[in-house]
Amino acid sequence: MSSKIKSLKYNGKWDFSPSIESIKDISLKKEYQLFINGQFQKPISKKYFPSINPSNEQQLTKIAHAESKDVDLAVNSARNAFNGHWGKLPAKERAKYIYRIARIIQEKSKELAIVETLDGGKPIRESRDVDIPLAAAHFFYYAGWADKLQYAFPNRTPKPLGVVGQIIPWNFPLMMAAWKIAPALATGNTVVLKPAETTSITALLLAEIIQQAELPPGVVNIITGDGSTGELIVNHPDVNKIAFTGSTKVGKSIMQSISSTNKRSTMELGGKAANIIFEDAPLDQAVEGVINGIYFNQGHVCCAGSRLFVQESVYELVLRKLKDRMQSLVVGNPLDKNTDIGAINSKEQLSTINKYIDLGVKEGADIFQLNCELPNGGYWCPPTLFTNVSQSHSIANEEIFGPVLAVQTFRTTQEVINKANNTPFGLSAGVWTDKGSKAFNLASKLKAGVIWANTYNKFDPTSPFGGYKESGHGREGGLHGLSPYLNLE
Ligand code: NDP
């Protein structure tokens, strides 16, 4: 069969002229301070750390490092705002501020997209078309709920929790900040948020937007630092809830730290999603979905479809189409509008990904990588896929968080359900089939919080997102995203 399968020959005919987004109107400050009580303040520690552009390793700016006393100030300011003006504000007035933030994000979307790309390494097309519009959409969506909570929870009395500590990762910096802050404000809480060390800048631009929207001081505090700053927020006695997105390892340590307190929590942790192609699927569409599922944002996506299961009868055809499509991906300058795969977010993450690629080869899987020239300087990894993968391989079990796909086959529906569920994670999955009944059957049997049918990586503020098992607990987005921020009496 394989000899009859033809390959597409691109031979460089698909080259595009560069189309680089201009950064001439972007002016970053030399130093970014902590946003506490509505003001930008120097850290008491007087410490700063550099923020690096991962596509060229150049320093973009310096970011303040919050230590214990700074965290105290931020939490106290959030508490004062909660006990004061914000706690007494009618819900429809809260909504006006949230709408205002959403509109200013839209107005500044170009600047935000460029900075997100400079700081995080993701392609400008993704920052421009996904991250920033979704961040604004989250604020718009939750603004709408602020004065309708009694309809969301009929016969209950929804009350805010108080001060919420929110810790976010580096893969979708502004979008994660929006996912966290918007529902917290809509439900009447106040916030202390810490962005990830490698991608703090857009959260600080959001702080400027919050200032411009004239949100009362202390309602949102944004403090920067490393994991130790996050730990201080988690362990602060005056924080009522922790909302965390990040690795399962840190999620577990946070759960241990708060286990003897009455702090509430939502945990959005790692994943190892199965993307399943049945023989009756629209194969070209499925291949597009697989590419998007694993190579979107360089695979730095908790719900990335990093395990591909293909029904044996169409395996060779799908693999050929997949490899052909991979050959057309453009890896390079994240500011180029033609770029599909940007820079890996940090040196550390690149070495983690490379460690897994080496392990895949060592454990006996067959590697296929896009044959392309990688830019000089910066952190890069070509799109990679492994075939001849077995269930026991590390690349099939552990979250790599990079552009690395592990391909396996199956014969029957039951077999693929067993294989897909054979993971400690349970965040997301994808099913590609022509049969609605098959999609529904799989959706009820796969142990994952989000299951896409004939599509992948579709996000919408109205739709809940979250995991089972080691992928965490609680939901963000939609109506479900309100209750983790409320006491329902
Ligand atoms: P972490 O879980 O270490 O970081 C997530 C956030 O938590 C960051 O803001 C981080 O700060 C902060 N943090 C780190 N340690 C602590 C702590 N002890 N207490 C409180 N907060 C803490 O993820 P990494 O950024 O190190 O990424 C490592 C791996 O995590 C990735 O390879 C990937 O597998 C997974 N990951 C999963 C994500 C998801 O969405 N599910 C998102 C990001 C990562 P700082 O960045 O300043 O260290």
Coordinates of C-alpha atoms and ligand atoms in Angstrom, one line a residue:
M1 CA 0.0 0.0 0.0
S2 CA 2.7 2.5 1.0
S3 CA 4.3 2.4 -2.5
K4 CA 1.1 3.7 -4.0
I5 CA 0.9 6.7 -1.7
K6 CA 2.2 9.7 -3.5
S7 CA 4.0 12.6 -1.7
L8 CA 3.5 16.3 -2.4
K9 CA 6.7 18.0 -3.5
Y10 CA 6.8 21.6 -2.3
N11 CA 10.4 22.2 -3.4
G12 CA 10.5 25.7 -1.9
K13 CA 7.7 26.9 -4.2
W14 CA 5.7 27.9 -1.2
D15 CA 8.2 30.6 0.0
F16 CA 6.6 33.8 1.0
S17 CA 8.1 37.3 1.0
P18 CA 8.7 38.4 4.6
S19 CA 5.9 40.5 6.1
I20 CA 7.3 41.8 9.4
E21 CA 5.1 43.6 11.8
S22 CA 6.5 47.0 12.6
I23 CA 7.6 47.6 16.2
K24 CA 8.4 51.3 15.6
D25 CA 5.4 52.5 17.7
I26 CA 6.2 50.1 20.6
S27 CA 8.1 51.7 23.5
L28 CA 8.7 49.6 26.5
K29 CA 9.8 51.1 29.7
K30 CA 13.3 50.4 31.0
E31 CA 11.8 49.0 34.2
Y32 CA 8.4 47.8 35.2
Q33 CA 7.2 48.2 38.8
L34 CA 4.6 46.4 40.9
F35 CA 1.0 47.5 40.5
I36 CA -0.4 47.9 44.0
N37 CA -3.4 49.9 45.2
G38 CA -3.9 51.5 41.8
Q39 CA -0.3 52.8 41.6
F40 CA 3.0 51.5 40.1
Q41 CA 5.4 51.1 43.0
K42 CA 9.1 50.1 43.2
P43 CA 9.6 46.8 45.0
I44 CA 10.7 47.1 48.6
S45 CA 13.3 44.4 47.8
K46 CA 14.7 46.8 45.2
K47 CA 15.3 43.7 43.0
Y48 CA 14.6 43.4 39.3
F49 CA 15.0 40.6 36.8
P50 CA 15.4 40.8 33.0
S51 CA 12.7 39.9 30.5
I52 CA 14.2 38.3 27.4
N53 CA 12.9 38.2 23.9
P54 CA 13.2 34.4 23.2
S55 CA 13.6 34.9 19.4
N56 CA 16.9 36.8 19.7
E57 CA 17.9 36.5 23.4
Q58 CA 17.9 40.3 23.7
Q59 CA 16.8 42.0 27.0
L60 CA 13.5 43.8 26.5
T61 CA 13.2 45.4 29.9
K62 CA 13.6 44.7 33.7
I63 CA 10.7 43.6 35.9
A64 CA 10.3 44.2 39.6
H65 CA 10.6 41.2 41.9
A66 CA 8.0 41.2 44.7
E67 CA 9.1 39.7 48.0
S68 CA 7.2 39.2 51.3
K69 CA 6.6 42.8 52.2
D70 CA 5.4 43.6 48.7
V71 CA 3.0 40.7 48.8
D72 CA 1.7 41.9 52.1
L73 CA 1.0 45.4 50.6
A74 CA -0.8 43.9 47.6
V75 CA -3.0 41.6 49.7
N76 CA -3.8 44.4 52.2
S77 CA -4.7 46.7 49.4
A78 CA -7.0 44.0 47.9
R79 CA -8.6 43.4 51.3
N80 CA -9.2 47.1 51.9
A81 CA -10.8 47.5 48.5
F82 CA -13.0 44.5 49.2
N83 CA -14.1 45.8 52.6
G84 CA -14.5 49.3 51.2
H85 CA -15.8 50.8 48.1
W86 CA -15.7 47.7 45.8
G87 CA -17.6 45.4 48.2
K88 CA -20.5 47.9 48.4
L89 CA -20.7 48.8 44.7
P90 CA -23.9 47.8 42.9
A91 CA -23.2 44.9 40.5
K92 CA -24.2 47.0 37.5
E93 CA -21.5 49.5 38.4
R94 CA -18.9 46.7 38.6
A95 CA -20.0 45.6 35.1
K96 CA -19.3 49.1 33.7
Y97 CA -15.6 48.9 34.8
I98 CA -15.2 45.4 33.3
Y99 CA -16.7 46.6 30.0
R100 CA -14.4 49.5 30.0
I101 CA -11.3 47.2 30.4
A102 CA -12.6 45.1 27.5
R103 CA -12.9 48.1 25.3
I104 CA -9.5 49.5 26.1
I105 CA -7.9 46.1 25.4
Q106 CA -9.6 46.2 21.9
E107 CA -8.3 49.7 21.3
K108 CA -4.8 48.7 22.3
S109 CA -4.9 45.3 20.6
K110 CA -2.2 46.0 18.1
E111 CA 0.3 47.1 20.8
L112 CA -0.7 44.2 23.1
A113 CA -0.3 41.6 20.3
I114 CA 3.2 42.9 19.3
V115 CA 4.4 42.9 23.0
E116 CA 3.0 39.4 23.6
T117 CA 4.9 38.2 20.6
L118 CA 8.2 40.0 21.6
D119 CA 8.0 38.7 25.1
G120 CA 6.7 35.2 24.6
G121 CA 8.0 34.2 21.1
K122 CA 4.6 33.2 19.7
P123 CA 3.7 34.1 16.1
I124 CA 2.2 37.5 15.7
R125 CA -0.8 35.9 13.8
E126 CA -1.7 34.0 17.0
S127 CA -1.3 37.0 19.4
R128 CA -3.2 39.2 17.0
D129 CA -6.0 36.7 16.1
V130 CA -6.3 34.6 19.2
D131 CA -4.7 35.8 22.4
I132 CA -5.8 39.4 22.4
P133 CA -9.3 39.1 21.0
L134 CA -10.0 36.3 23.4
A135 CA -8.7 38.3 26.3
A136 CA -11.1 41.1 25.4
A137 CA -14.0 38.6 24.8
H138 CA -13.5 37.3 28.3
F139 CA -13.9 40.7 29.9
F140 CA -17.0 41.4 27.7
Y141 CA -18.5 38.1 28.5
Y142 CA -18.1 38.3 32.3
A143 CA -19.1 42.0 32.4
G144 CA -22.5 40.7 31.2
W145 CA -22.8 38.3 34.1
A146 CA -22.0 40.8 36.9
D147 CA -25.5 42.0 37.5
K148 CA -27.2 38.7 36.7
L149 CA -25.7 36.4 39.2
Q150 CA -29.1 35.8 40.9
Y151 CA -30.3 34.4 37.5
A152 CA -27.2 32.3 37.1
F153 CA -27.9 30.7 40.5
P154 CA -31.6 30.8 41.1
N155 CA -32.9 30.5 44.7
R156 CA -29.3 31.0 46.0
T157 CA -27.6 34.1 47.4
P158 CA -24.3 34.4 45.6
K159 CA -21.6 36.2 47.7
P160 CA -18.0 36.9 46.7
L161 CA -15.2 35.1 48.5
G162 CA -13.0 38.1 49.2
V163 CA -9.3 38.3 48.1
V164 CA -8.3 35.9 45.4
G165 CA -4.7 35.1 44.6
Q166 CA -4.2 34.2 41.0
I167 CA -1.0 32.7 39.5
I168 CA -0.7 32.3 35.7
P169 CA 1.8 30.6 33.3
W170 CA 3.8 31.9 30.3
N171 CA 2.0 30.3 27.4
F172 CA -1.0 32.7 27.0
P173 CA 0.0 35.6 29.3
L174 CA -2.7 38.2 28.7
M175 CA -5.4 35.7 27.9
M176 CA -4.7 33.8 31.2
A177 CA -4.8 37.1 33.1
A178 CA -8.2 37.8 31.5
W179 CA -9.5 34.3 32.3
K180 CA -8.6 34.9 35.9
I181 CA -9.4 38.6 36.5
A182 CA -12.7 38.9 34.5
P183 CA -14.8 36.3 36.5
A184 CA -13.2 37.4 39.8
L185 CA -14.4 41.0 39.2
A186 CA -17.8 40.0 37.9
T187 CA -18.4 38.1 41.1
G188 CA -17.3 41.0 43.3
N189 CA -13.9 39.8 44.5
T190 CA -10.6 41.6 44.6
V191 CA -7.4 40.2 43.1
V192 CA -3.7 39.8 43.5
L193 CA -2.3 38.3 40.3
K194 CA 1.2 37.1 39.5
P195 CA 2.2 36.5 35.9
A196 CA 5.0 34.1 34.9
E197 CA 8.5 35.3 35.2
T198 CA 9.3 35.0 31.5
T199 CA 6.2 36.8 30.3
S200 CA 5.1 39.5 32.7
I201 CA 5.0 42.5 30.3
T202 CA 1.4 42.3 29.0
A203 CA 0.0 41.8 32.5
L204 CA 1.7 45.1 33.4
L205 CA 0.2 46.7 30.3
L206 CA -3.1 45.4 31.5
A207 CA -2.4 47.1 34.8
E208 CA -2.0 50.4 32.9
I209 CA -5.4 49.6 31.1
I210 CA -7.0 49.0 34.5
Q211 CA -5.6 52.4 35.7
Q212 CA -7.0 54.0 32.6
A213 CA -10.4 52.4 33.2
E214 CA -10.3 54.0 36.6
L215 CA -11.0 50.8 38.5
P216 CA -11.0 51.7 42.2
P217 CA -7.5 51.3 43.7
G218 CA -6.7 47.9 45.2
V219 CA -9.4 46.0 43.3
V220 CA -6.7 44.5 41.0
N221 CA -3.1 44.3 42.1
I222 CA -0.5 42.8 39.7
I223 CA 2.8 41.8 41.3
T224 CA 5.7 40.2 39.5
G225 CA 8.4 37.8 40.5
D226 CA 9.3 34.1 40.4
G227 CA 7.9 30.9 41.9
S228 CA 8.8 32.2 45.4
T229 CA 6.5 35.2 44.9
G230 CA 3.7 32.8 43.9
E231 CA 4.4 30.7 47.0
L232 CA 4.0 33.9 49.2
I233 CA 0.6 34.6 47.7
V234 CA -0.5 31.0 48.2
N235 CA 0.6 31.0 51.8
H236 CA -0.7 34.5 52.7
P237 CA -3.2 34.1 55.5
D238 CA -5.5 36.8 54.2
V239 CA -6.1 35.2 50.8
N240 CA -9.5 33.4 50.4
K241 CA -8.9 31.5 47.2
I242 CA -6.1 30.4 44.9
A243 CA -6.7 30.2 41.1
F244 CA -3.7 28.5 39.5
T245 CA -2.7 27.6 36.0
G246 CA 0.6 25.8 35.5
S247 CA 2.4 22.5 35.9
T248 CA 0.9 19.6 37.8
K249 CA 3.9 19.5 40.0
V250 CA 3.4 23.0 41.3
G251 CA -0.3 22.5 41.4
K252 CA 0.2 19.6 43.8
S253 CA 2.5 21.5 46.0
I254 CA 0.0 24.4 46.2
M255 CA -2.8 21.9 47.2
Q256 CA -0.5 20.6 49.9
S257 CA 0.2 24.1 51.2
I258 CA -3.5 25.0 51.4
S259 CA -4.8 21.7 52.6
S260 CA -5.0 22.7 56.2
T261 CA -6.6 26.1 55.5
N262 CA -10.1 26.9 54.3
K263 CA -8.8 28.5 51.1
R264 CA -10.8 27.6 48.0
S265 CA -8.9 26.6 44.9
T266 CA -9.2 26.0 41.1
M267 CA -6.3 24.2 39.4
E268 CA -5.8 24.2 35.7
L269 CA -2.8 21.9 35.2
G270 CA -1.1 19.8 32.6
G271 CA -2.4 17.6 29.9
K272 CA -1.6 14.9 27.4
A273 CA -4.5 15.0 25.1
A274 CA -5.5 12.2 22.6
N275 CA -6.5 13.4 19.1
I276 CA -8.3 10.5 17.5
I277 CA -8.8 10.0 13.7
F278 CA -11.2 7.4 12.6
E279 CA -11.1 5.9 9.1
D280 CA -14.4 7.7 8.2
A281 CA -13.1 11.1 9.1
P282 CA -12.6 14.0 6.6
L283 CA -8.9 13.3 6.5
D284 CA -7.6 16.6 5.1
Q285 CA -9.6 18.5 7.7
A286 CA -8.4 16.1 10.4
V287 CA -4.8 16.6 9.4
E288 CA -5.3 20.4 9.6
G289 CA -6.7 19.9 13.1
V290 CA -3.8 17.7 14.2
I291 CA -1.3 20.4 13.0
N292 CA -3.3 23.1 14.9
G293 CA -3.7 20.8 17.9
I294 CA 0.1 20.2 18.4
Y295 CA 2.0 23.0 16.7
F296 CA -0.2 26.0 17.7
N297 CA 1.8 28.2 20.1
Q298 CA 4.8 25.8 19.6
G299 CA 2.9 23.2 21.5
H300 CA 3.0 25.3 24.7
V301 CA -0.6 24.5 25.3
C302 CA -2.0 22.5 28.2
C303 CA -4.7 21.0 26.0
A304 CA -2.4 20.4 23.0
G305 CA -3.3 17.2 21.1
S306 CA 0.1 15.7 21.8
R307 CA -1.0 12.0 21.3
L308 CA -2.3 11.2 17.9
F309 CA -4.3 8.0 17.4
V310 CA -5.0 7.0 13.8
Q311 CA -7.2 4.1 12.8
E312 CA -4.9 1.5 11.2
S313 CA -6.7 1.4 7.8
V314 CA -5.9 5.0 7.1
Y315 CA -2.6 5.3 9.0
E316 CA -0.2 5.5 6.0
L317 CA -2.4 8.0 4.2
V318 CA -2.8 10.2 7.2
L319 CA 0.9 10.0 8.0
R320 CA 1.8 11.0 4.4
K321 CA -0.6 14.0 4.5
L322 CA 0.7 15.0 7.9
K323 CA 4.3 14.9 6.9
D324 CA 3.5 16.9 3.7
R325 CA 1.6 19.5 5.7
M326 CA 4.5 19.7 8.2
Q327 CA 6.8 20.5 5.3
S328 CA 4.8 23.6 4.5
L329 CA 5.0 25.1 8.0
V330 CA 7.1 28.3 8.3
V331 CA 9.4 28.4 11.4
G332 CA 11.0 31.7 12.2
N333 CA 10.7 35.3 13.2
P334 CA 7.5 35.5 15.3
L335 CA 6.9 39.0 14.1
D336 CA 6.6 37.8 10.5
K337 CA 3.0 37.4 9.6
N338 CA 3.9 34.3 7.6
T339 CA 5.3 32.5 10.6
D340 CA 3.5 29.4 11.8
I341 CA 5.9 28.3 14.5
G342 CA 7.7 30.9 16.6
A343 CA 10.4 30.7 19.3
I344 CA 10.3 28.4 22.3
N345 CA 9.4 30.5 25.3
S346 CA 12.7 30.1 27.2
K347 CA 16.0 28.4 27.3
E348 CA 14.8 26.1 30.1
Q349 CA 11.8 25.0 28.1
L350 CA 13.9 24.3 25.0
S351 CA 16.2 22.1 27.0
T352 CA 13.1 20.2 28.5
I353 CA 11.8 19.7 24.9
N354 CA 15.1 18.5 23.6
K355 CA 15.5 16.1 26.5
Y356 CA 12.2 14.5 25.5
I357 CA 13.1 14.4 21.8
D358 CA 16.4 12.6 22.8
L359 CA 14.4 10.3 25.1
G360 CA 12.0 9.4 22.3
V361 CA 14.8 8.4 20.0
K362 CA 16.5 6.5 22.8
E363 CA 13.4 4.6 23.7
G364 CA 13.1 3.3 20.1
A365 CA 10.5 5.6 18.4
D366 CA 11.1 6.9 14.9
I367 CA 11.6 10.6 14.6
F368 CA 10.5 12.9 11.7
Q369 CA 11.3 16.6 11.8
L370 CA 10.6 19.5 9.5
N371 CA 13.8 20.0 7.5
C372 CA 14.2 23.7 7.8
E373 CA 16.8 26.3 8.6
L374 CA 16.4 27.6 12.2
P375 CA 17.3 31.2 12.9
N376 CA 20.6 32.1 14.5
G377 CA 20.2 33.1 18.2
G378 CA 17.1 32.5 20.2
Y379 CA 15.4 29.3 21.1
W380 CA 14.0 27.1 18.4
C381 CA 12.6 23.6 17.9
P382 CA 11.4 22.3 14.5
P383 CA 8.0 20.6 14.4
T384 CA 8.6 17.0 15.3
L385 CA 6.7 13.8 15.1
F386 CA 7.4 10.3 16.4
T387 CA 6.0 7.1 14.9
N388 CA 6.5 3.6 16.2
V389 CA 5.5 4.9 19.6
S390 CA 4.3 2.5 22.3
Q391 CA 2.1 3.2 25.3
S392 CA 5.0 2.9 27.7
H393 CA 7.2 5.5 26.0
S394 CA 7.9 8.7 28.0
I395 CA 6.9 10.8 25.0
A396 CA 3.5 9.2 25.1
N397 CA 3.0 9.7 28.8
E398 CA 4.6 12.9 30.0
E399 CA 3.6 16.5 29.1
I400 CA 6.4 17.9 26.9
F401 CA 4.8 21.3 26.3
G402 CA 6.6 21.6 22.9
P403 CA 6.0 20.9 19.2
V404 CA 6.4 17.2 19.6
L405 CA 3.7 14.7 18.4
A406 CA 3.6 11.0 19.4
V407 CA 1.6 9.0 16.8
Q408 CA 0.0 5.6 17.6
T409 CA -2.5 3.4 15.8
F410 CA -5.7 1.6 16.8
R411 CA -8.1 -0.9 15.3
T412 CA -11.3 -0.7 17.3
T413 CA -13.3 2.0 19.1
Q414 CA -12.8 0.2 22.5
E415 CA -9.1 0.0 21.9
V416 CA -8.7 3.7 21.3
I417 CA -10.8 4.6 24.3
N418 CA -8.6 2.4 26.5
K419 CA -5.4 3.9 25.0
A420 CA -6.7 7.5 25.2
N421 CA -7.7 7.1 28.9
N422 CA -4.5 5.4 29.8
T423 CA -2.9 8.6 31.2
P424 CA -2.8 10.4 34.6
F425 CA -4.1 13.5 32.8
G426 CA -7.7 14.4 31.7
L427 CA -7.8 17.9 30.2
S428 CA -8.9 17.5 26.6
A429 CA -9.3 15.3 23.6
G430 CA -10.3 15.5 19.9
V431 CA -12.4 13.1 17.8
W432 CA -12.4 13.1 14.0
T433 CA -15.2 11.1 12.4
D434 CA -18.1 11.4 9.9
K435 CA -20.5 9.8 12.4
G436 CA -22.2 12.0 15.0
S437 CA -23.1 8.9 17.0
K438 CA -19.4 7.9 17.2
A439 CA -18.4 11.4 18.3
F440 CA -21.1 11.4 21.1
N441 CA -20.1 7.8 22.1
L442 CA -16.4 8.9 22.5
A443 CA -17.4 12.1 24.2
S444 CA -19.1 10.1 26.9
K445 CA -16.3 7.6 27.3
L446 CA -13.1 9.7 27.2
K447 CA -12.1 11.0 30.6
A448 CA -11.3 14.6 29.6
G449 CA -12.8 17.9 30.6
V450 CA -13.0 19.3 27.0
I451 CA -13.7 17.1 23.9
W452 CA -13.7 18.6 20.5
A453 CA -15.4 16.9 17.6
N454 CA -14.0 17.6 14.1
T455 CA -12.2 20.6 15.3
Y456 CA -9.4 21.4 17.9
N457 CA -8.2 24.1 20.1
K458 CA -11.4 26.2 19.9
F459 CA -11.8 28.5 22.8
D460 CA -14.8 30.6 23.7
P461 CA -15.5 32.6 26.9
T462 CA -19.0 31.1 27.1
S463 CA -17.7 27.5 27.2
P464 CA -16.3 26.0 30.4
F465 CA -12.7 24.7 30.4
G466 CA -10.9 22.5 32.9
G467 CA -9.7 19.0 33.7
Y468 CA -10.1 15.7 35.5
K469 CA -7.5 13.7 37.4
E470 CA -4.0 15.3 37.4
S471 CA -5.2 18.0 35.0
G472 CA -6.8 19.8 37.9
H473 CA -10.2 20.7 39.2
G474 CA -12.7 23.5 38.8
R475 CA -13.8 25.2 35.5
E476 CA -12.9 28.5 33.9
G477 CA -15.2 30.1 31.4
G478 CA -18.9 30.1 30.9
L479 CA -21.5 29.9 33.7
H480 CA -19.3 27.2 35.4
G481 CA -16.5 29.8 35.7
L482 CA -18.5 31.9 38.1
S483 CA -19.2 29.5 40.9
P484 CA -15.5 29.0 41.9
Y485 CA -15.5 32.7 42.9
L486 CA -18.7 32.6 44.9
N487 CA -20.1 31.4 48.2
L488 CA -23.6 30.2 47.2
E489 CA -25.9 30.4 50.2
Ligands
NDP1 P1 5.0 26.4 36.7 O1 3.9 25.6 37.2 O2 6.3 26.3 37.4 O3 4.6 27.9 36.7 C1 3.3 28.4 36.6 C2 3.2 29.7 37.5 O4 3.4 29.3 38.8 C3 4.3 30.7 37.2 O5 3.7 32.0 37.4 C4 5.3 30.4 38.2 O6 6.2 31.5 38.5 C5 4.5 30.0 39.4 N1 5.1 29.2 40.4 C6 6.2 28.4 40.3 N2 6.5 27.8 41.4 C7 5.5 28.1 42.3 C8 5.2 27.8 43.6 N3 5.9 26.9 44.3 N4 4.1 28.3 44.2 C9 3.3 29.2 43.6 N5 3.6 29.6 42.3 C10 4.6 29.0 41.7 O7 5.3 26.0 35.3 P2 6.6 26.4 34.4 O8 6.4 27.7 33.9 O9 7.8 26.1 35.2 O10 6.5 25.3 33.3 C11 6.9 24.0 33.6 C12 6.0 23.0 33.0 O11 4.6 23.2 33.4 C13 5.9 23.1 31.5 O12 6.8 22.3 30.9 C14 4.5 22.5 31.3 O13 4.6 21.1 31.2 C15 3.7 22.9 32.5 N6 2.9 24.0 32.2 C16 1.5 23.8 32.1 C17 0.7 24.9 31.8 C18 -0.8 24.7 31.7 O14 -1.4 25.6 31.2 N7 -1.3 23.6 32.1 C19 1.2 26.2 31.7 C20 2.6 26.4 31.9 C21 3.4 25.3 32.2 P3 7.5 31.7 37.6 O15 7.1 31.5 36.2 O16 7.8 33.1 37.9 O17 8.4 30.7 38.0

